[in-house]
PDB file of N, CA and C in Angstrom:
ATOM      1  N   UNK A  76       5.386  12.156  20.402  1.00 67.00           N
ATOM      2  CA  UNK A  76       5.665  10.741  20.447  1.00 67.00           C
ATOM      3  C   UNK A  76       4.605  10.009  19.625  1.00 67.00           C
ATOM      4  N   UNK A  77       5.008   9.389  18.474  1.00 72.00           N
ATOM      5  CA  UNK A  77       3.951   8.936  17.882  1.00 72.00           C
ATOM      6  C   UNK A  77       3.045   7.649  18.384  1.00 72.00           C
ATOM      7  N   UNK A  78       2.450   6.578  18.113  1.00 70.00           N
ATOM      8  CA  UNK A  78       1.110   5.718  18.544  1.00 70.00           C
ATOM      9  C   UNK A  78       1.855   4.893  18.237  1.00 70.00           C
ATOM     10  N   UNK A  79       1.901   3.851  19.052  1.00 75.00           N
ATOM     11  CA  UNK A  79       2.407   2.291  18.894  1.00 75.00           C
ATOM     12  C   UNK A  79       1.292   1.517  18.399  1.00 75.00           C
ATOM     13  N   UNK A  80       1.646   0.947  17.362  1.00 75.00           N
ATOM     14  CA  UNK A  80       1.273   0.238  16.278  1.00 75.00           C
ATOM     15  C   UNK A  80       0.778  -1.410  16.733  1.00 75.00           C
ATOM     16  N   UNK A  81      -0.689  -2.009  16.804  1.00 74.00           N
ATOM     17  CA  UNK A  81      -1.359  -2.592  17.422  1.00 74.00           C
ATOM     18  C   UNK A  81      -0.406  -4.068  16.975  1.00 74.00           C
ATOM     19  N   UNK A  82      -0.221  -5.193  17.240  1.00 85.00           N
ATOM     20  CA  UNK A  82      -0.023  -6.514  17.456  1.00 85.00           C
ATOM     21  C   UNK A  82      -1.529  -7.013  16.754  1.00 85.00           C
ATOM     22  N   UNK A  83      -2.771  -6.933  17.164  1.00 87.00           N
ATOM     23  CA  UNK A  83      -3.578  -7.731  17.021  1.00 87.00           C
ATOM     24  C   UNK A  83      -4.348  -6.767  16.275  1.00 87.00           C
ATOM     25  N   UNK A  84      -4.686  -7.695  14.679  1.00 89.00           N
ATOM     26  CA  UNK A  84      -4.981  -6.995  13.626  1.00 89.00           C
ATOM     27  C   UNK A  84      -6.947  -6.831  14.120  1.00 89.00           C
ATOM     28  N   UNK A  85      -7.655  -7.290  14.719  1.00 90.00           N
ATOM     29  CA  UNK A  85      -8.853  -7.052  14.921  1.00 90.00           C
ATOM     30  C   UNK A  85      -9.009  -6.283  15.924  1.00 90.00           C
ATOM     31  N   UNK A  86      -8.257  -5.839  17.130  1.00 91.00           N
ATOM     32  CA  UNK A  86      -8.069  -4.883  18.011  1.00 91.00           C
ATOM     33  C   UNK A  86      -8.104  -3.267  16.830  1.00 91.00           C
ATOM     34  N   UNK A  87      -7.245  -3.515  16.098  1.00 91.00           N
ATOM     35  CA  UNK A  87      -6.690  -2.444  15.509  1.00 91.00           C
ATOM     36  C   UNK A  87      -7.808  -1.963  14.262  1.00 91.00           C
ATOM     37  N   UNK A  88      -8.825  -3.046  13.787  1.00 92.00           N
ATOM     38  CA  UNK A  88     -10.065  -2.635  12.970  1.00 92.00           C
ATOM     39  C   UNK A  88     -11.269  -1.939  13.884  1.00 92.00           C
ATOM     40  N   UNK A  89     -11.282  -2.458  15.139  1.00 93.00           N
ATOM     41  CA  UNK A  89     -12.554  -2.166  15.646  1.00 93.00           C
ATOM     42  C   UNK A  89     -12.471  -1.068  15.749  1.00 93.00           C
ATOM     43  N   UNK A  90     -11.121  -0.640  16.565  1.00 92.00           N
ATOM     44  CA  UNK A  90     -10.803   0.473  17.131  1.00 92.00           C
ATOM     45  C   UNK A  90     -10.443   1.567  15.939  1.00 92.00           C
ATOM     46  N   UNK A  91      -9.960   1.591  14.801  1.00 92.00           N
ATOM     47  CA  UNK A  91     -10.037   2.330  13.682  1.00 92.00           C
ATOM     48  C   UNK A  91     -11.537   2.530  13.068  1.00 92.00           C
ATOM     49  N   UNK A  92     -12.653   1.788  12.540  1.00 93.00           N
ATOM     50  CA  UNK A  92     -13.686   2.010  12.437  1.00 93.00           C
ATOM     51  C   UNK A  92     -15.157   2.440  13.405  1.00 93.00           C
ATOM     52  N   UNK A  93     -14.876   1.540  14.942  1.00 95.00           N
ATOM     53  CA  UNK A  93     -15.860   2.052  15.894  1.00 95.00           C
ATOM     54  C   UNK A  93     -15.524   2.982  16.603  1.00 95.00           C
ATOM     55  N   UNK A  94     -16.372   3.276  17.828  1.00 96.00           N
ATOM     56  CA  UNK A  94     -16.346   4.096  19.059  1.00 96.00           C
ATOM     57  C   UNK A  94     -17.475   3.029  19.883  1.00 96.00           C
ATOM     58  N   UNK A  95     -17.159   2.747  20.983  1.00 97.00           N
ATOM     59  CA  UNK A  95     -17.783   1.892  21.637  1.00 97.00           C
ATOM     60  C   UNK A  95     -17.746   2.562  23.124  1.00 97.00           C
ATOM     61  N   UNK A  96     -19.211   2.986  23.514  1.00 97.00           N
ATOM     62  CA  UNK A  96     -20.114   3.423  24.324  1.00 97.00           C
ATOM     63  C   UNK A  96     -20.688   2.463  25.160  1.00 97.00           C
ATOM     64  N   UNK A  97     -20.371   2.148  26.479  1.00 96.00           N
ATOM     65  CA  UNK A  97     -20.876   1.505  27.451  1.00 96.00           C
ATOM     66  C   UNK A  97     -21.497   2.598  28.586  1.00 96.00           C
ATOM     67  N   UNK A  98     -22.764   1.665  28.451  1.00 96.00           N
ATOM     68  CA  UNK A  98     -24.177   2.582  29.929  1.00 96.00           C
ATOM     69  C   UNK A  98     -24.493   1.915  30.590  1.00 96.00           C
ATOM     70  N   UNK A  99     -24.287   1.911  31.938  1.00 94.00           N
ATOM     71  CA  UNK A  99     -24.618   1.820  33.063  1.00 94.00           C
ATOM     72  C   UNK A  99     -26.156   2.017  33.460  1.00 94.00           C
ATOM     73  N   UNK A 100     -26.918   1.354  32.676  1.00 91.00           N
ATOM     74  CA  UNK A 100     -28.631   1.066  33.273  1.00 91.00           C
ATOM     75  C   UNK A 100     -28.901   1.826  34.282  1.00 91.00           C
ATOM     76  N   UNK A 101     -28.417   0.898  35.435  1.00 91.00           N
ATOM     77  CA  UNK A 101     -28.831   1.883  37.137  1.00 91.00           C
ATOM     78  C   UNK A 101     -28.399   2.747  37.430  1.00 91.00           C
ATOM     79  N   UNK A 102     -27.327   3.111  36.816  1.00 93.00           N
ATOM     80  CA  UNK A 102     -26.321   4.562  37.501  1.00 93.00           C
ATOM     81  C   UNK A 102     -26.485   5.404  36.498  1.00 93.00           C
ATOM     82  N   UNK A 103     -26.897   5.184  35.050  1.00 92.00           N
ATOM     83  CA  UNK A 103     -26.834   6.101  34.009  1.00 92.00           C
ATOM     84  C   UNK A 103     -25.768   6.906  33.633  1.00 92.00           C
ATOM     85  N   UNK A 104     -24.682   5.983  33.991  1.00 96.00           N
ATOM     86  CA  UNK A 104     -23.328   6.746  33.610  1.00 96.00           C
ATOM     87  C   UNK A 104     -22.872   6.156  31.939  1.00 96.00           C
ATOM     88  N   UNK A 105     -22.205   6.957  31.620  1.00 96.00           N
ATOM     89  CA  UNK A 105     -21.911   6.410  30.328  1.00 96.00           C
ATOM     90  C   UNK A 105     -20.178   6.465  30.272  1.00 96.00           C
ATOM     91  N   UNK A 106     -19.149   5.609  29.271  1.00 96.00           N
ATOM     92  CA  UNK A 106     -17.703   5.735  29.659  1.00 96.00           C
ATOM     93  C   UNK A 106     -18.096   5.368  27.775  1.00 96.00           C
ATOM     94  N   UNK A 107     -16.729   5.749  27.425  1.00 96.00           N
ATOM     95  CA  UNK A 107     -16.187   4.881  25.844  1.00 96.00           C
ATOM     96  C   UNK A 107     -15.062   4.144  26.426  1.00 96.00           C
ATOM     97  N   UNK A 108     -14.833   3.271  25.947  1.00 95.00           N
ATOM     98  CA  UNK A 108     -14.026   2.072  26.161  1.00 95.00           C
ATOM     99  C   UNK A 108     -13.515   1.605  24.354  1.00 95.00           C
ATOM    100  N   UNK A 109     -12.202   1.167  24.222  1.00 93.00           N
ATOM    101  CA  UNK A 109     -11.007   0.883  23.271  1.00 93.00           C
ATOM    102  C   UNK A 109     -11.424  -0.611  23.007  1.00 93.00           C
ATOM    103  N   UNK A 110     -10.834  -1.006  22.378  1.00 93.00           N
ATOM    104  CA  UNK A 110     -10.971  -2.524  22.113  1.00 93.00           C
ATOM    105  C   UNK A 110     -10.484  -3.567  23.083  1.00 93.00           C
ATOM    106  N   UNK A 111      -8.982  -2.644  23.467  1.00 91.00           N
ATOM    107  CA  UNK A 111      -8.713  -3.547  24.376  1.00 91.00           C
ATOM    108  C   UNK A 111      -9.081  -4.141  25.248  1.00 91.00           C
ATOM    109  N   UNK A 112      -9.824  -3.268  26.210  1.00 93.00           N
ATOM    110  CA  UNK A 112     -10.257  -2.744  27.322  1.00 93.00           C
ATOM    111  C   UNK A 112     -11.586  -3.749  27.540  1.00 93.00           C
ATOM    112  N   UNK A 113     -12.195  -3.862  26.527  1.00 94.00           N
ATOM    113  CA  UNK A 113     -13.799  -4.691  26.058  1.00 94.00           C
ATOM    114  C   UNK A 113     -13.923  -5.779  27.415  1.00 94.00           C
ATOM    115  N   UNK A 114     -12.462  -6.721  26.596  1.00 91.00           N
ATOM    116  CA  UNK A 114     -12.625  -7.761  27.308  1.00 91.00           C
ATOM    117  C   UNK A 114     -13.099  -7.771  29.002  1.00 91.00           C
ATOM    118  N   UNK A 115     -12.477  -6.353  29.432  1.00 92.00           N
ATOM    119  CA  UNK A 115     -12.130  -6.724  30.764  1.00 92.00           C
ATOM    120  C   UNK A 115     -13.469  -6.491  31.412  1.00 92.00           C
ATOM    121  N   UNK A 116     -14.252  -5.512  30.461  1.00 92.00           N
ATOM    122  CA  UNK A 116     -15.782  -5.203  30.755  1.00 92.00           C
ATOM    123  C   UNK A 116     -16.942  -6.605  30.880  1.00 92.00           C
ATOM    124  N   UNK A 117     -16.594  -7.271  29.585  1.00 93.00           N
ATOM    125  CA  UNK A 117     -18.117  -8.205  29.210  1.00 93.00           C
ATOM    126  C   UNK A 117     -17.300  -9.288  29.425  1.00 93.00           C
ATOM    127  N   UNK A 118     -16.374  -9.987  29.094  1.00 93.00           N
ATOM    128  CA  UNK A 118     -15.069 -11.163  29.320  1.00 93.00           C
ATOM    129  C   UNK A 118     -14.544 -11.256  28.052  1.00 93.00           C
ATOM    130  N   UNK A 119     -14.284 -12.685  27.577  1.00 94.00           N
ATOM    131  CA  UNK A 119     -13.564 -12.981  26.827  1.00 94.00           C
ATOM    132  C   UNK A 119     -14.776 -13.624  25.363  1.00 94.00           C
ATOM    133  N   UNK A 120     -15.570 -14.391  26.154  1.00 95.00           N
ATOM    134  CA  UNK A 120     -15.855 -15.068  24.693  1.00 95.00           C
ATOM    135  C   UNK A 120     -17.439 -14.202  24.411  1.00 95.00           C
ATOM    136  N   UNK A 121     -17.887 -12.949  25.062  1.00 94.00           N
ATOM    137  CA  UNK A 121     -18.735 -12.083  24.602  1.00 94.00           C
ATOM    138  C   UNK A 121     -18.284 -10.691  23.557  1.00 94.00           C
ATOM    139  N   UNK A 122     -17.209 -11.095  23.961  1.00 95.00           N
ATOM    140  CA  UNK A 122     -15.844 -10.213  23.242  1.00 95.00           C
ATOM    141  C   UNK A 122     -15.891 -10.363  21.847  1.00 95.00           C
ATOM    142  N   UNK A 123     -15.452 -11.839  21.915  1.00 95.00           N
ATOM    143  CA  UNK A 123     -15.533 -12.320  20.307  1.00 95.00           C
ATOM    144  C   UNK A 123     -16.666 -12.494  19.582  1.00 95.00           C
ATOM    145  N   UNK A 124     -17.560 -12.611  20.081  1.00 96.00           N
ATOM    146  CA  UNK A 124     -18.876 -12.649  19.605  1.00 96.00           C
ATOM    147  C   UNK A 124     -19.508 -11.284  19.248  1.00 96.00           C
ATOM    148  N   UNK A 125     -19.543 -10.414  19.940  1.00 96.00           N
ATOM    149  CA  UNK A 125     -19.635  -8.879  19.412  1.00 96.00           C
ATOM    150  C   UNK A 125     -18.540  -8.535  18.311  1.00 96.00           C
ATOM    151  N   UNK A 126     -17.719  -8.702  18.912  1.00 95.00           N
ATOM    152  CA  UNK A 126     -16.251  -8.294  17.784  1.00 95.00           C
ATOM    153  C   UNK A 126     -16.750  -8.817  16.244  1.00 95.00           C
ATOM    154  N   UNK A 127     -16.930 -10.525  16.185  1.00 95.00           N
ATOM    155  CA  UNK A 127     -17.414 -10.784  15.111  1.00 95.00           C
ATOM    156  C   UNK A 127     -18.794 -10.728  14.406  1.00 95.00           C
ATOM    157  N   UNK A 128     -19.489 -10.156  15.096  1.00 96.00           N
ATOM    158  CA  UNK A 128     -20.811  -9.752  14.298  1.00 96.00           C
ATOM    159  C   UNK A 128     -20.902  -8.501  14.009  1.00 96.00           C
ATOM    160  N   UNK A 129     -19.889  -7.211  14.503  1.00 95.00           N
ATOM    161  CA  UNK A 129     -20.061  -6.058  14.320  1.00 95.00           C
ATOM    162  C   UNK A 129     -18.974  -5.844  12.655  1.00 95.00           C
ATOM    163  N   UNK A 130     -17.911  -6.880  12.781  1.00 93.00           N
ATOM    164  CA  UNK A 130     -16.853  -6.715  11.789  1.00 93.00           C
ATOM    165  C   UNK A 130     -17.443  -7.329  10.349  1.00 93.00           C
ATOM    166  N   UNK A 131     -18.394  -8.494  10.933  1.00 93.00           N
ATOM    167  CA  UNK A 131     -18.721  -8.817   9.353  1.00 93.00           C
ATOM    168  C   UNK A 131     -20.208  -8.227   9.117  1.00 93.00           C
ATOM    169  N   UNK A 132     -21.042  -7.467  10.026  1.00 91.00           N
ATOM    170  CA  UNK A 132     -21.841  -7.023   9.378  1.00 91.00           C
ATOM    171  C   UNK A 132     -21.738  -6.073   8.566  1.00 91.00           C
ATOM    172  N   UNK A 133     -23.318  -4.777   8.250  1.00 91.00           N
ATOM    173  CA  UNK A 133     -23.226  -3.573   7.520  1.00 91.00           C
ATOM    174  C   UNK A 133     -23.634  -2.541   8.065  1.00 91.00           C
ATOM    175  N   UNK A 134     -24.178  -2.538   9.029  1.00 93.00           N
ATOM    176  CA  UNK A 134     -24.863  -1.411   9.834  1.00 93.00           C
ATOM    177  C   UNK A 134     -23.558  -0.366  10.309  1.00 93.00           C
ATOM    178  N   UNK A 135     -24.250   0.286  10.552  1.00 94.00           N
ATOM    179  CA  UNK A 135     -23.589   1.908  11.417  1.00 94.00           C
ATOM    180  C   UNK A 135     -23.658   1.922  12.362  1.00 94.00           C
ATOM    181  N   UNK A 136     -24.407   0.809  13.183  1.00 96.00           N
ATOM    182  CA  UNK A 136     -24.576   1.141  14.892  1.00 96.00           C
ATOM    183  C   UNK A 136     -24.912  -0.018  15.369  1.00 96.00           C
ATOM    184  N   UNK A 137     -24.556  -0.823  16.366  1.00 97.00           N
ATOM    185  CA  UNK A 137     -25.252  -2.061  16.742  1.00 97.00           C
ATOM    186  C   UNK A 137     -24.941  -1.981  18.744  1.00 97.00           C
ATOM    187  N   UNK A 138     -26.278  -2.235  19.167  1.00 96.00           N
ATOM    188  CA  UNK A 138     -26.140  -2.083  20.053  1.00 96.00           C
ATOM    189  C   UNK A 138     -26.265  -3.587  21.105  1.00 96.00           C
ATOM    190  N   UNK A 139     -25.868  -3.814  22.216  1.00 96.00           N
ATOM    191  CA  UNK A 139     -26.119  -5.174  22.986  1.00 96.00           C
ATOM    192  C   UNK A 139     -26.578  -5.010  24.430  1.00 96.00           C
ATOM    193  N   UNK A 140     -27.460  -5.559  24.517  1.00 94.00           N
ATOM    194  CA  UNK A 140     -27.890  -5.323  26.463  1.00 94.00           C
ATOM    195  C   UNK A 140     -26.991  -6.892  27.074  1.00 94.00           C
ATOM    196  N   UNK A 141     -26.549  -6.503  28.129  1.00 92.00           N
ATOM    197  CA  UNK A 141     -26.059  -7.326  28.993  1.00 92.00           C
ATOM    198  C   UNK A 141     -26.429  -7.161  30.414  1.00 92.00           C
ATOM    199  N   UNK A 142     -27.558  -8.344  30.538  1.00 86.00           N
ATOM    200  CA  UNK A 142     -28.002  -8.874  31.963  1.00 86.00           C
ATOM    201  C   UNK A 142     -28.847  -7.265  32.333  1.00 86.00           C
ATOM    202  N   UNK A 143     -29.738  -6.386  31.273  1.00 87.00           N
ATOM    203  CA  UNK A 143     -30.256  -5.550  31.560  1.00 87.00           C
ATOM    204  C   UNK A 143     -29.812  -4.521  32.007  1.00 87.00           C
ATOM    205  N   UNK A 144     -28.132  -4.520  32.542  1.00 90.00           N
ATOM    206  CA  UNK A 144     -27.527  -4.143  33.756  1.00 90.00           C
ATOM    207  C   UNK A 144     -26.563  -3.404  32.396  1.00 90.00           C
ATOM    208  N   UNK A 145     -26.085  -3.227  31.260  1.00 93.00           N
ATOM    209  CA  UNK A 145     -24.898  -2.510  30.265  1.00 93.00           C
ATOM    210  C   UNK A 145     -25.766  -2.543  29.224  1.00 93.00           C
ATOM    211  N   UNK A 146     -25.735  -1.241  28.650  1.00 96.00           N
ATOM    212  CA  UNK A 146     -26.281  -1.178  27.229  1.00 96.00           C
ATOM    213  C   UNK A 146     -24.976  -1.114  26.457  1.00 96.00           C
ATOM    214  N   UNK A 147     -24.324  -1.449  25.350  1.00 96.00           N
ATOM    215  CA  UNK A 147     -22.978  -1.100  24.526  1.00 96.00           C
ATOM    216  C   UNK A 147     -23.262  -0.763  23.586  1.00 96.00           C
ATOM    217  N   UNK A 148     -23.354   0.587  22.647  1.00 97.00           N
ATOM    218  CA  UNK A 148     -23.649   0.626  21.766  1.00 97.00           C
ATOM    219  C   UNK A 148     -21.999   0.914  20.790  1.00 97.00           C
ATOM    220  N   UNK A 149     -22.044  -0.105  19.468  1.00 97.00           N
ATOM    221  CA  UNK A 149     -20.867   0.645  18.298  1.00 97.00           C
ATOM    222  C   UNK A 149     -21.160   1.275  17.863  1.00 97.00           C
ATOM    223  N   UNK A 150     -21.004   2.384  17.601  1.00 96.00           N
ATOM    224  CA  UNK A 150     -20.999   3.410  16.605  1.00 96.00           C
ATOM    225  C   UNK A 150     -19.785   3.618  15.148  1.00 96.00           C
ATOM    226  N   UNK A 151     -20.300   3.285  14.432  1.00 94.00           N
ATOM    227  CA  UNK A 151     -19.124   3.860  12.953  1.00 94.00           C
ATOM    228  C   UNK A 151     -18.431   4.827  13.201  1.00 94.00           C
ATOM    229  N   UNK A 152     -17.197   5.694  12.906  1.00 89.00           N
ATOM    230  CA  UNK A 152     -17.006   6.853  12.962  1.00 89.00           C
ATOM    231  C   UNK A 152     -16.877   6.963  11.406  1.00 89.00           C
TER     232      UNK A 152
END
C-alpha cells in the first residue's frame, strides 16, 4: 500500500529532510516524533518557530531545551 501524500507542504519538508529526537531530561527516555505529531508535544506556536528556523537555516543539527524538562534535537538525514 503505498504513502499518502502530505496536504501541508512544510509538514512534508521537515519530515523529508529531518529526524526529530525528543529527551526526556528526568526520565532519560528518548522517542522520534514526525512533524505532525510536534505540535501535540511543544504546542502550536513553538511549532512554528522551530519549524521556521530549522527550514531557513544551514546547519545539520539544531537542537532546543524546553523548560529544562525536553531536549529536541533535528537531525539532517
Amino acid at each position: 500500500m503505498p504513502a499518502v501524500k502530505s496536504n501541508n507542504p512544510e509538514r512534508a519538508f521537515i519530515n523529508k529532510h529531518f529526524v526529530i529526537r525528543i529527551t526526556d531530561v528526568a526520565t532519560n527516555t528518548t522517542r522520534l516524533v514526525g512533524a505532525g505529531k510536534y505540535s501535540g508535544v511543544v504546542g502550536e506556536k513553538l511549532k512554528i518557530k522551530h519549524f521556521q528556523k530549522v527550514s531557513e537555516g544551514k546547519a545539520h543539527s539544531y537542537m532546543f531545551l524546553i523548560r529544562n524538562r525536553l531536549k529536541i534535537k533535528f537531525h539532517s538525514k
